[in-house]
Amino acid sequence: MPGAATAAVVDTRLRTQHAEGPAAVLAIGTANPANIVYQDGFADYYFGLTKSEDLTELKDKMKRICKQIYPSTSTVALSIILSTCAELTLICFSTPDESKIVGHGLFGDGAGAIIVGAGPLADGECPLFEMVLASQTTIPGTEHALGMQTTGSGIDFHLSIQVPKLIKDNIQQCLLDTFRSVGNMDPNWNDLFWAVHPGGRAILDNIEGELQLQPAKLAASRHVLSEYGNMSGTTIAFVLDDLRRRREKEGYEQQQYEWGVMLAFGPGITIEAMVLPMPGAATAAVVDTRLCTQHAEGPAAVLAIGTANPANIIYQDGFADYYFGLTKSHRSGIEKRYIHLDEKLIHEHPEIIDKHMPSLETRVDIVTTEVPKLAESAARKAIVEWGRPVTDITHLIFSTYSGCSAPSADLKLASLLNLNPSVSRTILSLHGCSGGGRALQLAKELAENNRDARVLIACAELTLICFSTPDESKIVGHGLFGDGAGAIIVGAGPLADGECPLFEMVLASQTTIPGTEHALGMQTTGSGIDFHLSIQVPKLIKDNIQQCLLDTFRSVGNKDPNWNDLFWAVHPGGRAILDNIEGELQLQPAKLAASRHVLSEYGNMSGTTIAFVLDDLRRRREKEGDEQQQHEWGVMLAFGPGITIEAMVLRNPLS
């Protein structure tokens, strides 16, 4: 470790972390509630359940829609859960409404589980589907065609009748682009097996017609739609499970197709596509070539950092007066915070501070616009520092607890920045203060396993979503949290001209402290997000941080680390957390200087804060300028609901 032969450690780590073969599905499990409702009787069931039998015209319309979604047979069923399981249809279930009866006649409840791994496989492990290449494509200008919005009555979904046609018009090009990436320039769609998310019969019919597929190609998808309805993201697990059971029943490998494709559709409209070769098929050359070219040449590294805050600044010693005239606070370690919410906004939306009025929809409407805009400010700073065209961004990870709608903040930010429609997006929701750390680990994996990948991480939070009138149980949080956005660009070798690594990311770990699920968390209510923060959190972190770090550093060969020989980027969850870590690890006071400075200047901005700490740390390093005095190795820490500890071993590339 400090003073060790770094290159050997990093090279060994890279060689051992890459798998020997492509990822593969190793196991699939599915489940549904016990309650079954047959499709030909669903309209009667639904209108009876909602006590709306008097709406006869709407009921007759729903009966016609249910038949169009899938023809009524004795085996057609939709599983509906109303009380025993919190599934999607419960969260968006409502009384009859002209704009929603299509969705109510389509969606069902279910759960799916898939285990994925890559070689070397252990004894007994059997790959069901190999996964060679995945792509994500957003159809431009379709943000309003398919989506969801959190309201005081649950989740309100909207589904345009144009969705099947929009998918039809774009599916061919999307698939051609995907298959060309594995060297197939002229695929014959009928020479593939198909696992298509059955969003509805019209979607399957349109895909089948556009690609001129033989009727049997979508048999698994149609069967799942018939038996279960559309279970949203769960459904693809059922389709893969049905597909593998059909394959097992056929039993003759020579009759089975060598290559296949998986398709799923979501808000955006987003098309997820994956090339699936059959395990054991003669695809070794293609797969080996893909594996050799997709891995990066070195460890992932932070290439650029950008931060942003709202214009409104509240100094900490006046925050209590600002908030509700309570006693002034001066022991928090915070000097000031940036907060989007101001008196003008309260005047325009008085329901925000009226606990007797629902305000969730108001808050969601505001943050849906303002969170991506704040993230854009930080992202543009990072992109300028990075120095490459924005079109070179291949992946986007967005972490926020402030977003409660779909299309979500990741797609909105991609549009604001004019990222490519094929950028691969991931949204992390409600990870709280550990969201930035989680995003960094995902970015590391993406950068190192996808050659030339450049991952933009964006974290943005507005406390507006959880702002409330004074309450004894919440004043600690209100005196701690602030608003901000952070952006980090991550990539791995080969680096382009002008790219300069700020922090190499050698190894990451995630640890959950057992039995702490109720110590730190968030809950969506009619008045926004209600957070709870136990006074035991600093002590729980203190009691577990040493072992967590020891386990992490042992993974890179350091069995006896000296904590004061490292640089530290710790999420400043509060002064008590920093004090407890410093005391437990016997750190020198200067070790947490960057974290304490960020806490003082900005407060706790949840998952965003770690970007500010890394930015402060690198600026201190640049200011010192004396390279031989800089520590080679460091650690990043972030904490979130669970209690979850995100840890990452960092290396200073300038040391």
XYZ file of C-alpha atoms in Angstrom:
655
model
C 0.000 0.000 0.000
C 1.565 3.401 0.788
C 5.026 3.121 -0.706
C 4.183 -0.195 -2.404
C 4.748 -1.052 -6.042
C 1.451 0.407 -7.155
C 1.512 -0.761 -10.760
C 1.785 -4.400 -9.713
C -1.125 -4.086 -7.285
C -3.394 -2.396 -9.819
C -2.438 -4.713 -12.691
C -3.040 -7.793 -10.554
C -6.404 -6.411 -9.457
C -7.462 -5.769 -13.065
C -6.406 -9.241 -14.191
C -8.305 -10.980 -11.419
C -11.488 -8.911 -11.534
C -12.369 -9.605 -15.175
C -14.389 -12.758 -15.845
C -13.280 -15.512 -18.221
C -16.412 -15.424 -20.328
C -19.560 -13.459 -21.075
C -22.176 -12.867 -18.411
C -24.918 -15.485 -18.356
C -28.302 -15.979 -16.757
C -27.813 -18.789 -14.231
C -31.244 -19.009 -12.610
C -34.723 -17.508 -12.897
C -37.523 -17.339 -10.346
C -41.009 -15.855 -10.661
C -43.932 -15.300 -8.307
C -47.455 -13.869 -8.298
C -50.062 -13.077 -5.656
C -52.720 -15.713 -5.035
C -55.591 -13.579 -6.345
C -56.358 -14.328 -10.005
C -58.783 -12.324 -12.124
C -59.659 -13.645 -15.572
C -59.480 -11.098 -18.332
C -62.999 -11.619 -19.697
C -64.353 -10.768 -16.244
C -61.937 -8.036 -15.286
C -64.246 -5.109 -16.141
C -66.946 -6.522 -13.840
C -64.329 -7.124 -11.134
C -62.818 -3.638 -11.448
C -66.061 -1.654 -11.532
C -67.459 -3.727 -8.679
C -64.347 -3.247 -6.584
C -64.420 0.518 -7.068
C -68.211 0.685 -6.489
C -68.648 2.205 -9.969
C -71.254 -0.107 -11.539
C -73.307 2.947 -12.515
C -70.664 3.982 -15.093
C -72.082 1.575 -17.660
C -70.670 3.222 -20.801
C -67.152 3.306 -19.394
C -67.512 -0.268 -18.199
C -68.580 -1.445 -21.652
C -65.613 0.397 -23.159
C -63.262 -1.351 -20.766
C -64.727 -4.726 -21.727
C -63.914 -3.978 -25.358
C -60.393 -2.829 -24.421
C -59.744 -5.969 -22.363
C -60.636 -8.096 -25.376
C -58.326 -6.038 -27.602
C -55.400 -6.321 -25.191
C -55.633 -10.074 -25.397
C -58.507 -12.265 -26.607
C -60.542 -13.847 -23.848
C -59.880 -17.541 -23.298
C -60.302 -19.822 -20.339
C -56.640 -19.462 -19.460
C -56.232 -15.686 -19.635
C -55.533 -14.253 -16.156
C -54.441 -11.053 -14.455
C -53.146 -11.251 -10.900
C -54.284 -8.264 -8.861
C -53.099 -7.502 -5.334
C -55.016 -5.006 -3.283
C -54.044 -5.604 0.347
C -51.458 -8.291 0.951
C -48.579 -7.125 -1.310
C -47.435 -3.637 -2.326
C -47.112 -4.123 -6.065
C -47.289 -1.623 -8.908
C -51.034 -1.899 -9.563
C -51.824 -1.057 -5.948
C -49.711 2.090 -6.027
C -51.490 3.303 -9.190
C -54.942 1.750 -8.676
C -57.752 4.290 -8.996
C -61.445 4.633 -9.651
C -62.564 4.476 -13.302
C -61.249 7.282 -15.484
C -61.378 7.557 -19.257
C -57.644 8.180 -19.473
C -56.652 5.201 -17.320
C -58.861 2.262 -18.223
C -56.382 0.971 -20.825
C -53.704 0.627 -18.141
C -56.090 -0.895 -15.620
C -57.102 -3.459 -18.232
C -53.489 -4.351 -18.958
C -51.321 -4.398 -15.832
C -50.954 -7.223 -13.315
C -48.778 -8.007 -10.308
C -45.774 -10.294 -10.116
C -42.148 -10.719 -9.119
C -39.185 -12.087 -10.950
C -35.630 -12.924 -9.899
C -32.668 -13.622 -12.132
C -29.177 -14.662 -11.049
C -26.395 -13.558 -13.400
C -22.767 -14.650 -13.370
C -19.774 -15.174 -15.651
C -16.991 -17.710 -15.958
C -15.328 -19.470 -14.394
C -18.584 -21.191 -13.455
C -18.741 -23.287 -10.311
C -19.723 -26.952 -10.329
C -23.427 -27.241 -10.901
C -23.873 -23.789 -12.422
C -25.587 -23.970 -15.783
C -25.859 -20.919 -18.054
C -29.373 -20.452 -19.434
C -28.701 -17.449 -21.679
C -25.342 -15.810 -22.385
C -25.368 -12.031 -22.571
C -22.941 -10.668 -25.153
C -23.956 -7.065 -25.737
C -26.581 -4.656 -24.463
C -27.776 -1.321 -25.798
C -30.178 1.387 -24.690
C -31.846 3.715 -27.174
C -34.149 6.633 -26.444
C -36.573 7.615 -29.199
C -36.179 11.406 -29.512
C -39.202 13.544 -28.726
C -41.177 10.808 -26.945
C -40.770 11.951 -23.335
C -44.506 12.542 -22.967
C -45.711 9.319 -24.601
C -45.150 7.034 -21.638
C -44.534 7.963 -18.027
C -45.555 8.162 -14.388
C -46.038 10.906 -11.821
C -46.254 10.587 -8.058
C -49.383 12.245 -6.659
C -51.172 12.372 -3.342
C -53.315 9.443 -4.514
C -50.483 7.176 -5.615
C -48.675 6.943 -8.944
C -50.512 8.346 -11.943
C -49.415 6.717 -15.184
C -49.994 7.905 -18.721
C -49.798 5.724 -21.797
C -50.245 7.283 -25.228
C -52.037 5.282 -27.929
C -49.057 6.182 -30.146
C -46.635 3.959 -28.177
C -47.007 0.790 -30.328
C -46.477 2.771 -33.544
C -43.502 4.677 -32.125
C -41.849 1.379 -31.206
C -42.704 -0.065 -34.629
C -41.136 2.893 -36.448
C -37.847 2.642 -34.532
C -37.332 -1.031 -33.682
C -35.644 -2.071 -36.939
C -32.885 0.565 -36.767
C -32.338 -0.008 -33.064
C -31.779 -3.736 -33.651
C -29.543 -3.174 -36.680
C -27.308 -0.841 -34.652
C -27.126 -3.385 -31.819
C -26.261 -6.392 -33.980
C -23.672 -4.467 -35.989
C -21.784 -4.011 -32.725
C -21.200 -7.782 -32.659
C -20.235 -7.936 -36.333
C -23.587 -8.991 -37.815
C -24.306 -6.459 -40.552
C -27.309 -8.216 -42.091
C -29.221 -10.218 -39.493
C -32.128 -12.437 -40.471
C -34.688 -11.775 -37.747
C -36.274 -15.203 -38.210
C -32.948 -16.892 -37.468
C -33.104 -15.621 -33.867
C -35.008 -16.597 -30.745
C -36.972 -13.719 -29.180
C -37.596 -12.575 -25.601
C -39.758 -9.457 -25.989
C -41.429 -7.618 -23.153
C -45.165 -7.948 -23.891
C -46.189 -4.369 -23.212
C -49.509 -5.168 -24.882
C -50.840 -7.078 -27.864
C -50.555 -4.036 -30.129
C -46.823 -3.717 -29.372
C -46.197 -7.394 -30.161
C -48.306 -7.217 -33.330
C -46.424 -4.138 -34.526
C -42.995 -5.700 -33.905
C -44.028 -8.933 -35.589
C -45.336 -7.057 -38.631
C -42.429 -4.619 -38.959
C -39.757 -7.346 -38.742
C -41.857 -9.885 -40.671
C -41.442 -12.429 -37.912
C -42.927 -15.897 -38.112
C -45.871 -16.227 -35.664
C -44.006 -18.660 -33.404
C -41.191 -16.170 -32.740
C -43.136 -14.222 -30.134
C -44.915 -17.257 -28.671
C -43.236 -16.928 -25.250
C -44.124 -13.237 -25.008
C -47.723 -13.805 -26.052
C -48.117 -16.679 -23.612
C -46.850 -14.589 -20.694
C -49.159 -11.714 -21.665
C -52.048 -14.168 -21.818
C -51.334 -15.756 -18.446
C -50.187 -12.772 -16.377
C -50.800 -9.504 -18.208
C -48.146 -6.791 -18.288
C -46.273 -6.868 -14.963
C -44.094 -3.918 -15.947
C -40.343 -4.560 -15.556
C -40.991 -7.937 -13.935
C -42.459 -9.371 -17.119
C -39.178 -10.006 -18.931
C -38.170 -12.540 -16.258
C -41.375 -14.458 -16.985
C -40.652 -14.359 -20.735
C -37.093 -15.651 -20.277
C -38.396 -18.352 -17.962
C -41.039 -19.389 -20.506
C -38.446 -19.362 -23.275
C -36.030 -21.629 -21.419
C -38.853 -24.042 -20.532
C -39.856 -24.258 -24.190
C -36.222 -24.941 -25.046
C -35.986 -27.692 -22.424
C -39.204 -29.239 -23.712
C -37.920 -29.305 -27.309
C -34.719 -30.975 -26.167
C -33.015 -31.019 -29.585
C -30.125 -28.576 -29.686
C -29.724 -28.798 -33.454
C -33.201 -27.331 -33.851
C -32.502 -24.442 -31.530
C -31.323 -21.071 -32.771
C -27.791 -19.961 -31.984
C -28.531 -16.272 -31.413
C -31.385 -14.386 -29.827
C -32.476 -10.956 -28.695
C -34.166 -9.509 -25.631
C -36.257 -6.351 -25.876
C -37.910 -4.204 -23.202
C -39.577 -0.796 -23.382
C -39.967 1.991 -20.849
C -40.495 5.727 -20.328
C -38.673 7.900 -22.746
C -39.631 5.934 -24.905
C -36.574 3.833 -24.081
C -35.720 0.591 -25.877
C -33.484 -1.846 -24.001
C -31.930 -4.468 -26.296
C -29.594 -7.364 -25.529
C -27.927 -9.921 -27.791
C -28.249 -13.420 -26.315
C -26.196 -16.258 -27.809
C -27.255 -19.780 -26.897
C -24.892 -21.400 -24.349
C -22.860 -24.095 -26.070
C -23.410 -22.666 -29.529
C -20.553 -22.058 -31.960
C -20.095 -18.439 -30.917
C -16.767 -18.689 -29.154
C -14.831 -16.603 -31.678
C -17.309 -13.720 -31.607
C -17.626 -13.828 -27.836
C -13.864 -14.029 -27.257
C -13.261 -11.106 -29.614
C -15.933 -9.069 -27.866
C -14.413 -9.807 -24.448
C -10.893 -8.952 -25.587
C -11.949 -5.586 -26.976
C -14.470 -4.466 -24.381
C -12.213 -4.323 -21.296
C -10.288 -1.151 -20.551
C -6.487 -1.064 -20.306
C -6.286 0.330 -16.771
C -8.280 1.130 -13.659
C -11.205 3.519 -13.788
C -10.364 7.095 -12.830
C -12.178 10.320 -12.069
C -11.493 12.566 -15.070
C -13.487 15.688 -14.187
C -15.668 17.099 -11.402
C -18.323 19.812 -11.450
C -20.544 21.163 -8.673
C -23.492 23.563 -8.487
C -25.857 25.074 -5.918
C -29.000 27.237 -5.990
C -28.489 30.983 -5.684
C -30.267 31.261 -2.330
C -27.769 31.125 0.596
C -28.822 30.712 4.227
C -26.173 31.184 6.925
C -26.390 28.555 9.614
C -26.495 30.884 12.600
C -29.612 32.447 11.113
C -31.256 29.289 9.806
C -33.431 28.730 12.858
C -34.789 32.267 12.496
C -35.213 31.645 8.783
C -36.972 28.344 9.403
C -39.321 29.055 12.291
C -37.728 31.312 14.900
C -36.295 28.500 16.997
C -33.055 28.588 19.033
C -29.975 29.417 16.970
C -27.639 26.523 16.083
C -23.854 26.901 16.288
C -22.572 23.370 17.087
C -23.403 21.659 13.815
C -20.116 22.413 12.038
C -22.149 24.236 9.359
C -21.676 27.899 8.484
C -24.116 28.196 5.572
C -26.223 26.242 3.124
C -27.759 26.791 -0.313
C -31.530 26.257 -0.450
C -33.810 26.504 -3.490
C -36.939 27.139 -1.421
C -37.527 30.818 -0.656
C -40.370 33.128 0.368
C -41.402 33.717 -3.255
C -41.959 30.006 -3.788
C -43.881 29.708 -0.519
C -46.073 32.659 -1.572
C -46.841 30.953 -4.884
C -47.455 27.562 -3.238
C -48.709 28.077 0.338
C -49.704 24.405 0.579
C -46.005 23.558 1.084
C -46.148 24.885 4.645
C -49.777 23.967 5.360
C -49.710 20.503 6.929
C -53.462 20.197 6.433
C -53.166 20.491 2.643
C -51.685 17.863 0.297
C -48.572 19.208 -1.385
C -46.833 16.197 -2.915
C -47.923 16.990 -6.469
C -46.746 20.607 -6.138
C -43.353 19.509 -4.858
C -42.962 16.847 -7.547
C -43.866 19.325 -10.291
C -41.168 21.724 -9.077
C -38.351 19.228 -8.521
C -39.098 17.419 -11.792
C -37.959 20.587 -13.566
C -35.442 22.076 -11.145
C -33.411 18.969 -10.210
C -32.271 18.229 -13.800
C -31.544 21.947 -14.345
C -29.304 22.078 -11.279
C -27.588 18.866 -12.387
C -27.052 20.402 -15.815
C -25.106 23.292 -14.260
C -22.736 20.896 -12.501
C -22.442 18.598 -15.524
C -21.480 21.409 -17.879
C -18.657 22.434 -15.527
C -17.342 18.866 -15.487
C -17.628 18.547 -19.271
C -15.690 21.781 -19.804
C -12.904 20.527 -17.538
C -12.903 17.140 -19.278
C -12.392 18.840 -22.639
C -14.083 16.332 -24.937
C -17.372 16.623 -26.897
C -20.512 15.846 -24.928
C -21.347 13.220 -27.562
C -18.413 11.139 -26.277
C -20.389 10.396 -23.077
C -21.494 6.754 -23.372
C -23.189 6.213 -19.989
C -25.160 8.378 -17.575
C -25.848 7.554 -13.918
C -28.197 9.900 -12.059
C -28.663 9.641 -8.290
C -31.413 11.544 -6.469
C -34.067 11.127 -3.806
C -35.884 14.186 -5.151
C -37.289 12.573 -8.294
C -40.752 10.983 -8.238
C -41.739 10.838 -11.902
C -40.995 9.070 -15.171
C -39.422 9.815 -17.568
C -37.039 10.492 -14.719
C -34.236 12.979 -14.141
C -31.675 10.959 -16.096
C -33.573 11.315 -19.360
C -34.331 14.980 -18.724
C -30.640 15.684 -18.089
C -29.650 13.754 -21.209
C -31.994 15.989 -23.209
C -30.677 19.192 -21.609
C -27.091 18.195 -22.420
C -27.935 16.863 -25.912
C -26.409 13.475 -25.159
C -26.695 10.780 -27.808
C -30.056 8.947 -27.876
C -28.049 5.732 -27.443
C -26.419 6.839 -24.165
C -26.963 4.126 -21.549
C -28.859 5.636 -18.596
C -29.297 4.409 -15.026
C -31.338 6.133 -12.318
C -30.571 5.579 -8.621
C -33.512 6.592 -6.443
C -33.764 7.021 -2.653
C -30.201 5.901 -1.917
C -29.909 9.012 0.207
C -26.456 10.016 1.358
C -24.839 6.891 -0.112
C -26.130 7.613 -3.628
C -22.937 9.304 -4.799
C -20.767 6.456 -3.538
C -23.013 3.866 -5.176
C -22.904 5.772 -8.453
C -19.095 5.872 -8.354
C -18.881 2.104 -7.927
C -21.262 1.495 -10.831
C -19.305 3.945 -12.976
C -16.067 2.126 -12.155
C -17.537 -1.213 -13.277
C -18.915 0.288 -16.473
C -15.689 2.086 -17.387
C -13.431 -0.900 -16.797
C -15.654 -3.411 -18.597
C -16.602 -1.306 -21.626
C -13.589 -0.100 -23.564
C -13.662 3.648 -24.320
C -16.682 4.150 -22.063
C -17.009 7.584 -20.491
C -19.511 7.684 -17.652
C -21.169 10.897 -16.492
C -22.336 10.702 -12.879
C -24.882 13.326 -11.860
C -26.222 13.750 -8.332
C -28.725 16.460 -7.474
C -30.960 17.110 -4.478
C -33.513 19.741 -3.455
C -34.725 19.683 0.141
C -38.012 21.129 -1.106
C -39.283 17.558 -1.535
C -38.969 16.935 2.228
C -39.425 20.451 3.643
C -42.105 20.647 6.346
C -43.421 22.819 9.144
C -41.608 22.510 12.502
C -41.780 19.086 14.089
C -39.744 17.776 17.036
C -38.720 14.667 15.104
C -37.474 16.584 12.042
C -35.634 19.682 13.238
C -32.252 17.890 13.240
C -32.617 17.106 9.545
C -33.872 20.569 8.683
C -30.861 22.031 10.449
C -28.473 19.818 8.484
C -29.495 19.338 4.838
C -28.850 21.681 1.912
C -29.329 21.721 -1.860
C -26.708 21.047 -4.509
C -25.618 19.075 -7.544
C -22.395 17.302 -8.372
C -21.115 15.795 -11.616
C -18.173 13.448 -12.098
C -16.846 11.977 -15.340
C -15.270 8.538 -15.030
C -13.235 6.657 -17.612
C -10.454 4.096 -17.960
C -7.508 3.618 -20.300
C -6.645 4.160 -23.004
C -7.003 7.848 -22.136
C -7.448 10.400 -24.905
C -5.167 13.392 -25.369
C -5.922 15.969 -22.707
C -7.648 13.583 -20.298
C -6.078 13.779 -16.847
C -7.001 11.263 -14.117
C -7.734 12.951 -10.770
C -8.343 9.836 -8.640
C -7.844 6.230 -9.708
C -10.569 3.903 -8.424
C -8.915 0.638 -7.422
C -11.574 -1.272 -5.493
C -15.079 -0.629 -4.141
C -17.180 -2.341 -1.515
C -20.645 -1.996 -0.038
C -21.467 -3.124 3.505
C -24.832 -3.104 5.268
C -24.798 -2.977 9.064
C -27.194 -5.753 10.167
C -30.310 -4.752 12.067
C -30.118 -1.046 11.190
C -32.922 -0.833 8.602
C -34.968 1.488 10.824
C -32.147 3.845 11.837
C -32.062 5.867 8.645
C -34.645 6.086 5.891
C -37.243 7.936 3.841
C -40.934 7.503 3.093
C -43.104 9.202 0.469
C -46.229 10.808 1.955
C -48.950 13.174 0.789
C -46.792 16.071 1.988
C -43.548 15.039 0.308
C -40.773 12.738 1.487
C -40.633 12.143 5.218
C -37.121 11.283 6.420
C -36.128 9.779 9.750
C -32.651 9.953 11.251
C -31.939 8.095 14.480
C -29.566 9.681 16.989
C -27.814 6.286 17.024
C -26.497 6.673 13.450
C -23.073 8.235 14.344
C -22.403 5.518 16.955
C -23.514 2.704 14.626
C -21.089 3.955 11.968
C -18.329 4.332 14.576
C -18.796 0.744 15.817
C -18.549 -0.731 12.303
C -16.232 1.504 10.295
C -12.934 -0.114 11.325
C -13.930 -3.644 10.293
C -15.520 -2.429 7.070
C -12.301 -0.671 6.061
C -10.105 -3.605 7.079
C -12.164 -5.964 4.901
C -11.958 -3.542 1.979
C -8.200 -2.982 2.150
C -7.473 -6.685 2.592
C -9.037 -7.190 -0.833
C -6.129 -5.234 -2.327
C -3.513 -7.034 -0.266
C -3.060 -4.615 2.643
C -3.614 -6.538 5.865
C -2.437 -3.816 8.258
C -3.187 -0.332 6.896
C -2.063 2.794 8.706
C -5.089 5.081 8.444
C -2.956 8.210 8.749
C -0.960 7.226 5.672
C -4.065 7.734 3.520
C -5.965 10.728 2.136
C -9.656 10.777 3.068
C -12.848 11.690 1.175
C -15.637 11.089 3.687
C -19.271 12.027 3.200
C -19.932 14.642 5.929
C -23.269 13.319 7.127
C -22.921 15.584 10.140
C -20.261 16.714 12.569
C -20.995 13.824 14.944
C -20.309 11.285 12.184
C -16.990 12.910 11.301
C -16.003 13.194 14.974
C -16.796 9.525 15.580
C -14.808 8.316 12.564
C -11.859 10.521 13.466
C -11.861 9.229 17.028
C -12.368 5.550 16.200
C -9.580 5.466 13.592
C -7.354 7.874 15.554
C -7.014 10.137 12.547
C -4.962 13.302 12.603
C -7.239 16.398 12.548
C -6.179 17.394 9.032
C -7.311 14.088 7.541
C -10.988 15.082 7.409
C -10.340 18.734 6.565
C -11.978 18.514 3.120
C -15.099 16.871 4.555
C -15.380 19.416 7.382
C -14.906 22.334 4.989
C -17.671 21.095 2.671
C -19.995 20.546 5.637
C -19.272 24.088 6.817
C -19.838 25.721 3.436
C -22.761 23.684 2.087
C -24.250 21.440 4.778
C -25.184 17.849 3.991
C -26.409 17.692 0.383
C -27.102 13.948 0.626
C -25.531 11.823 -2.157
C -24.326 14.959 -3.953
C -21.923 15.881 -1.167
C -19.199 13.360 -2.030
C -18.584 15.165 -5.343
C -17.945 18.391 -3.396
C -15.542 16.572 -1.055
C -13.571 15.045 -3.949
C -13.480 18.456 -5.628
C -12.211 20.106 -2.425
C -9.622 17.355 -1.972
C -8.188 17.715 -5.450
C -8.015 21.515 -5.108
C -6.079 21.158 -1.850
C -3.744 18.770 -3.643
C -3.233 21.218 -6.504
C -2.586 24.033 -4.035
C 0.051 22.025 -2.171
C 1.807 21.223 -5.427
C 4.633 19.296 -3.750
C 4.023 15.843 -5.179
C 6.370 13.932 -2.850
C 4.355 15.098 0.152
C 1.101 13.714 -1.200
C -0.187 10.352 -0.068
C -0.432 7.707 -2.760
C -3.472 5.864 -1.405
C -6.780 7.072 -0.085
C -10.311 6.042 0.772
C -13.776 7.333 -0.030
C -16.699 6.712 2.366
C -20.419 7.407 2.066
C -23.342 6.340 4.251
C -26.997 5.778 3.463
C -30.192 3.929 4.414
C -29.601 0.454 5.649
C -27.293 1.603 7.292
C -25.170 1.138 4.171
C -21.455 1.971 4.021
C -19.995 2.591 0.559
C -16.192 2.375 0.554
C -13.704 2.804 -2.258
C -9.923 2.513 -2.350
C -8.499 5.456 -4.302
C -5.046 6.134 -5.654
C -3.474 9.508 -6.375
C -2.158 9.162 -9.970
C 0.269 12.052 -9.361
C 2.008 10.395 -6.412
